[in-house]
JSON list of C-alpha atoms in Angstrom, two decimals:
[
{"chain": "A", "resi": 546, "resn": "MET", "atom": "CA", "xyz": [0.09, 0.07, -0.54]},
{"chain": "A", "resi": 547, "resn": "ASP", "atom": "CA", "xyz": [1.23, 3.97, -0.94]},
{"chain": "A", "resi": 548, "resn": "ALA", "atom": "CA", "xyz": [2.45, 6.02, 1.23]},
{"chain": "A", "resi": 549, "resn": "ASN", "atom": "CA", "xyz": [-0.49, 8.73, 0.44]},
{"chain": "A", "resi": 550, "resn": "LYS", "atom": "CA", "xyz": [-3.24, 5.71, 0.56]},
{"chain": "A", "resi": 551, "resn": "ILE", "atom": "CA", "xyz": [-2.57, 4.79, 3.72]},
{"chain": "A", "resi": 552, "resn": "ARG", "atom": "CA", "xyz": [-2.23, 8.83, 4.99]},
{"chain": "A", "resi": 553, "resn": "GLU", "atom": "CA", "xyz": [-5.84, 9.54, 3.92]},
{"chain": "A", "resi": 554, "resn": "LEU", "atom": "CA", "xyz": [-6.61, 5.82, 6.06]},
{"chain": "A", "resi": 555, "resn": "VAL", "atom": "CA", "xyz": [-5.04, 7.78, 8.78]},
{"chain": "A", "resi": 556, "resn": "LYS", "atom": "CA", "xyz": [-6.59, 11.43, 8.02]},
{"chain": "A", "resi": 557, "resn": "LYS", "atom": "CA", "xyz": [-11.02, 9.97, 8.63]},
{"chain": "A", "resi": 558, "resn": "HIS", "atom": "CA", "xyz": [-9.46, 7.70, 11.67]},
{"chain": "A", "resi": 559, "resn": "LEU", "atom": "CA", "xyz": [-7.78, 11.02, 13.10]},
{"chain": "A", "resi": 560, "resn": "SER", "atom": "CA", "xyz": [-10.92, 12.46, 12.07]},
{"chain": "A", "resi": 561, "resn": "GLU", "atom": "CA", "xyz": [-12.86, 11.35, 14.81]},
{"chain": "A", "resi": 562, "resn": "LYS", "atom": "CA", "xyz": [-10.37, 11.62, 18.02]},
{"chain": "A", "resi": 563, "resn": "PRO", "atom": "CA", "xyz": [-7.08, 11.75, 18.07]},
{"chain": "A", "resi": 564, "resn": "ARG", "atom": "CA", "xyz": [-5.24, 8.64, 18.45]},
{"chain": "A", "resi": 565, "resn": "ASN", "atom": "CA", "xyz": [-1.75, 7.86, 19.86]},
{"chain": "A", "resi": 566, "resn": "THR", "atom": "CA", "xyz": [1.42, 6.53, 17.45]},
{"chain": "A", "resi": 567, "resn": "THR", "atom": "CA", "xyz": [0.94, 2.74, 19.09]},
{"chain": "A", "resi": 568, "resn": "GLU", "atom": "CA", "xyz": [-3.23, 2.93, 18.52]},
{"chain": "A", "resi": 569, "resn": "ILE", "atom": "CA", "xyz": [-2.78, 4.26, 14.54]},
{"chain": "A", "resi": 570, "resn": "ASN", "atom": "CA", "xyz": [0.50, 1.47, 13.33]},
{"chain": "A", "resi": 571, "resn": "GLU", "atom": "CA", "xyz": [-2.07, -1.03, 14.93]},
{"chain": "A", "resi": 572, "resn": "TRP", "atom": "CA", "xyz": [-5.25, 0.28, 13.21]},
{"chain": "A", "resi": 573, "resn": "ILE", "atom": "CA", "xyz": [-2.68, -0.04, 10.32]},
{"chain": "A", "resi": 574, "resn": "SER", "atom": "CA", "xyz": [-2.21, -3.16, 10.86]},
{"chain": "A", "resi": 575, "resn": "LYS", "atom": "CA", "xyz": [-5.93, -4.71, 11.23]},
{"chain": "A", "resi": 576, "resn": "GLN", "atom": "CA", "xyz": [-6.96, -2.03, 7.68]},
{"chain": "A", "resi": 577, "resn": "THR", "atom": "CA", "xyz": [-4.67, -3.85, 5.40]},
{"chain": "A", "resi": 578, "resn": "GLN", "atom": "CA", "xyz": [-3.72, -6.87, 7.23]},
{"chain": "A", "resi": 579, "resn": "ILE", "atom": "CA", "xyz": [0.31, -6.21, 6.71]},
{"chain": "A", "resi": 580, "resn": "LYS", "atom": "CA", "xyz": [2.18, -4.84, 9.81]},
{"chain": "A", "resi": 581, "resn": "PRO", "atom": "CA", "xyz": [3.28, -1.29, 8.27]},
{"chain": "A", "resi": 582, "resn": "ILE", "atom": "CA", "xyz": [7.00, -1.73, 7.20]},
{"chain": "A", "resi": 583, "resn": "PHE", "atom": "CA", "xyz": [7.84, 2.21, 7.48]},
{"chain": "A", "resi": 584, "resn": "ASP", "atom": "CA", "xyz": [8.45, 4.55, 10.45]},
{"chain": "A", "resi": 585, "resn": "ILE", "atom": "CA", "xyz": [4.94, 6.11, 10.72]},
{"chain": "A", "resi": 586, "resn": "ALA", "atom": "CA", "xyz": [5.63, 9.37, 12.42]},
{"chain": "A", "resi": 587, "resn": "ALA", "atom": "CA", "xyz": [7.70, 10.64, 9.94]},
{"chain": "A", "resi": 588, "resn": "LEU", "atom": "CA", "xyz": [5.12, 9.47, 7.31]},
{"chain": "A", "resi": 589, "resn": "LEU", "atom": "CA", "xyz": [2.19, 11.71, 9.27]},
{"chain": "A", "resi": 590, "resn": "GLU", "atom": "CA", "xyz": [5.00, 14.44, 9.65]},
{"chain": "A", "resi": 591, "resn": "SER", "atom": "CA", "xyz": [4.95, 14.86, 5.51]},
{"chain": "A", "resi": 592, "resn": "ASP", "atom": "CA", "xyz": [1.41, 15.66, 5.89]},
{"chain": "A", "resi": 593, "resn": "PRO", "atom": "CA", "xyz": [0.68, 19.23, 6.60]},
{"chain": "A", "resi": 594, "resn": "SER", "atom": "CA", "xyz": [-2.97, 18.21, 7.25]},
{"chain": "A", "resi": 595, "resn": "ILE", "atom": "CA", "xyz": [-2.72, 16.20, 10.47]},
{"chain": "A", "resi": 596, "resn": "ILE", "atom": "CA", "xyz": [-0.23, 17.51, 13.13]},
{"chain": "A", "resi": 597, "resn": "ARG", "atom": "CA", "xyz": [1.52, 16.55, 16.28]},
{"chain": "A", "resi": 598, "resn": "ILE", "atom": "CA", "xyz": [-0.44, 17.61, 19.05]},
{"chain": "A", "resi": 599, "resn": "GLY", "atom": "CA", "xyz": [1.67, 16.56, 22.07]},
{"chain": "A", "resi": 600, "resn": "ARG", "atom": "CA", "xyz": [4.20, 13.98, 22.93]},
{"chain": "A", "resi": 601, "resn": "VAL", "atom": "CA", "xyz": [4.52, 11.39, 25.79]},
{"chain": "A", "resi": 602, "resn": "ARG", "atom": "CA", "xyz": [8.03, 10.23, 27.22]},
{"chain": "A", "resi": 603, "resn": "ARG", "atom": "CA", "xyz": [7.13, 7.38, 29.23]},
{"chain": "A", "resi": 604, "resn": "SER", "atom": "CA", "xyz": [9.68, 5.64, 30.81]},
{"chain": "A", "resi": 605, "resn": "GLY", "atom": "CA", "xyz": [9.65, 2.02, 29.02]},
{"chain": "A", "resi": 606, "resn": "VAL", "atom": "CA", "xyz": [7.13, 2.20, 27.09]},
{"chain": "A", "resi": 607, "resn": "VAL", "atom": "CA", "xyz": [9.15, 2.96, 24.15]},
{"chain": "A", "resi": 608, "resn": "GLY", "atom": "CA", "xyz": [12.82, 4.50, 22.87]},
{"chain": "A", "resi": 609, "resn": "LYS", "atom": "CA", "xyz": [13.74, 7.30, 21.49]},
{"chain": "A", "resi": 610, "resn": "LYS", "atom": "CA", "xyz": [13.39, 6.79, 18.12]},
{"chain": "A", "resi": 611, "resn": "SER", "atom": "CA", "xyz": [9.94, 6.87, 17.96]},
{"chain": "A", "resi": 612, "resn": "PRO", "atom": "CA", "xyz": [7.87, 8.06, 21.12]},
{"chain": "A", "resi": 613, "resn": "LEU", "atom": "CA", "xyz": [4.73, 7.96, 21.28]},
{"chain": "A", "resi": 614, "resn": "SER", "atom": "CA", "xyz": [3.16, 11.35, 20.02]},
{"chain": "A", "resi": 615, "resn": "GLU", "atom": "CA", "xyz": [-0.58, 11.82, 20.05]},
{"chain": "A", "resi": 616, "resn": "TRP", "atom": "CA", "xyz": [-2.32, 12.92, 16.61]},
{"chain": "A", "resi": 617, "resn": "ALA", "atom": "CA", "xyz": [-4.80, 15.16, 15.19]},
{"chain": "A", "resi": 618, "resn": "THR", "atom": "CA", "xyz": [-6.27, 16.68, 12.17]},
{"chain": "A", "resi": 619, "resn": "GLU", "atom": "CA", "xyz": [-5.61, 20.19, 10.94]},
{"chain": "A", "resi": 620, "resn": "GLU", "atom": "CA", "xyz": [-10.10, 20.51, 11.65]},
{"chain": "A", "resi": 621, "resn": "TRP", "atom": "CA", "xyz": [-9.90, 18.77, 14.84]},
{"chain": "A", "resi": 622, "resn": "VAL", "atom": "CA", "xyz": [-7.52, 20.63, 16.08]},
{"chain": "A", "resi": 623, "resn": "ASN", "atom": "CA", "xyz": [-8.74, 24.41, 15.22]},
{"chain": "A", "resi": 624, "resn": "HIS", "atom": "CA", "xyz": [-12.72, 22.47, 16.06]},
{"chain": "A", "resi": 625, "resn": "HIS", "atom": "CA", "xyz": [-11.68, 22.18, 19.48]},
{"chain": "A", "resi": 626, "resn": "GLN", "atom": "CA", "xyz": [-9.06, 25.06, 19.59]},
{"chain": "A", "resi": 627, "resn": "ARG", "atom": "CA", "xyz": [-9.14, 27.25, 22.88]},
{"chain": "A", "resi": 628, "resn": "LYS", "atom": "CA", "xyz": [-10.44, 30.47, 22.55]},
{"chain": "A", "resi": 629, "resn": "GLN", "atom": "CA", "xyz": [-8.21, 33.33, 23.59]},
{"chain": "A", "resi": 630, "resn": "PRO", "atom": "CA", "xyz": [-8.73, 35.66, 26.33]},
{"chain": "A", "resi": 631, "resn": "GLU", "atom": "CA", "xyz": [-8.97, 39.34, 25.03]},
{"chain": "A", "resi": 632, "resn": "LYS", "atom": "CA", "xyz": [-5.64, 41.53, 27.11]},
{"chain": "A", "resi": 633, "resn": "ARG", "atom": "CA", "xyz": [-7.74, 44.02, 30.34]},
{"chain": "A", "resi": 634, "resn": "ARG", "atom": "CA", "xyz": [-6.75, 47.16, 29.31]},
{"chain": "A", "resi": 635, "resn": "GLU", "atom": "CA", "xyz": [-4.32, 48.43, 32.84]},
{"chain": "A", "resi": 636, "resn": "LYS", "atom": "CA", "xyz": [-5.59, 51.49, 34.03]},
{"chain": "A", "resi": 637, "resn": "ILE", "atom": "CA", "xyz": [-4.06, 54.00, 35.12]}
]
């Protein structure tokens, strides 16, 4: 399966809610019936509409080469983004 097709599958999967790298890898394996032989983080980073929204660094979970990251679509991030409070004017 080529990288573009996998990216499209992942975008549909991420449209519901953010997922971490391991969840995405397992989901791809179930969808394609093959074990992914590529770096999923690099594949997701190469798509500007998929955003890394966090990174988990737990001892023993993953190595330094493949951090456990949370991923979401740009649309999901924009929809769930917190509104920034307006700055108040200071009274003199």
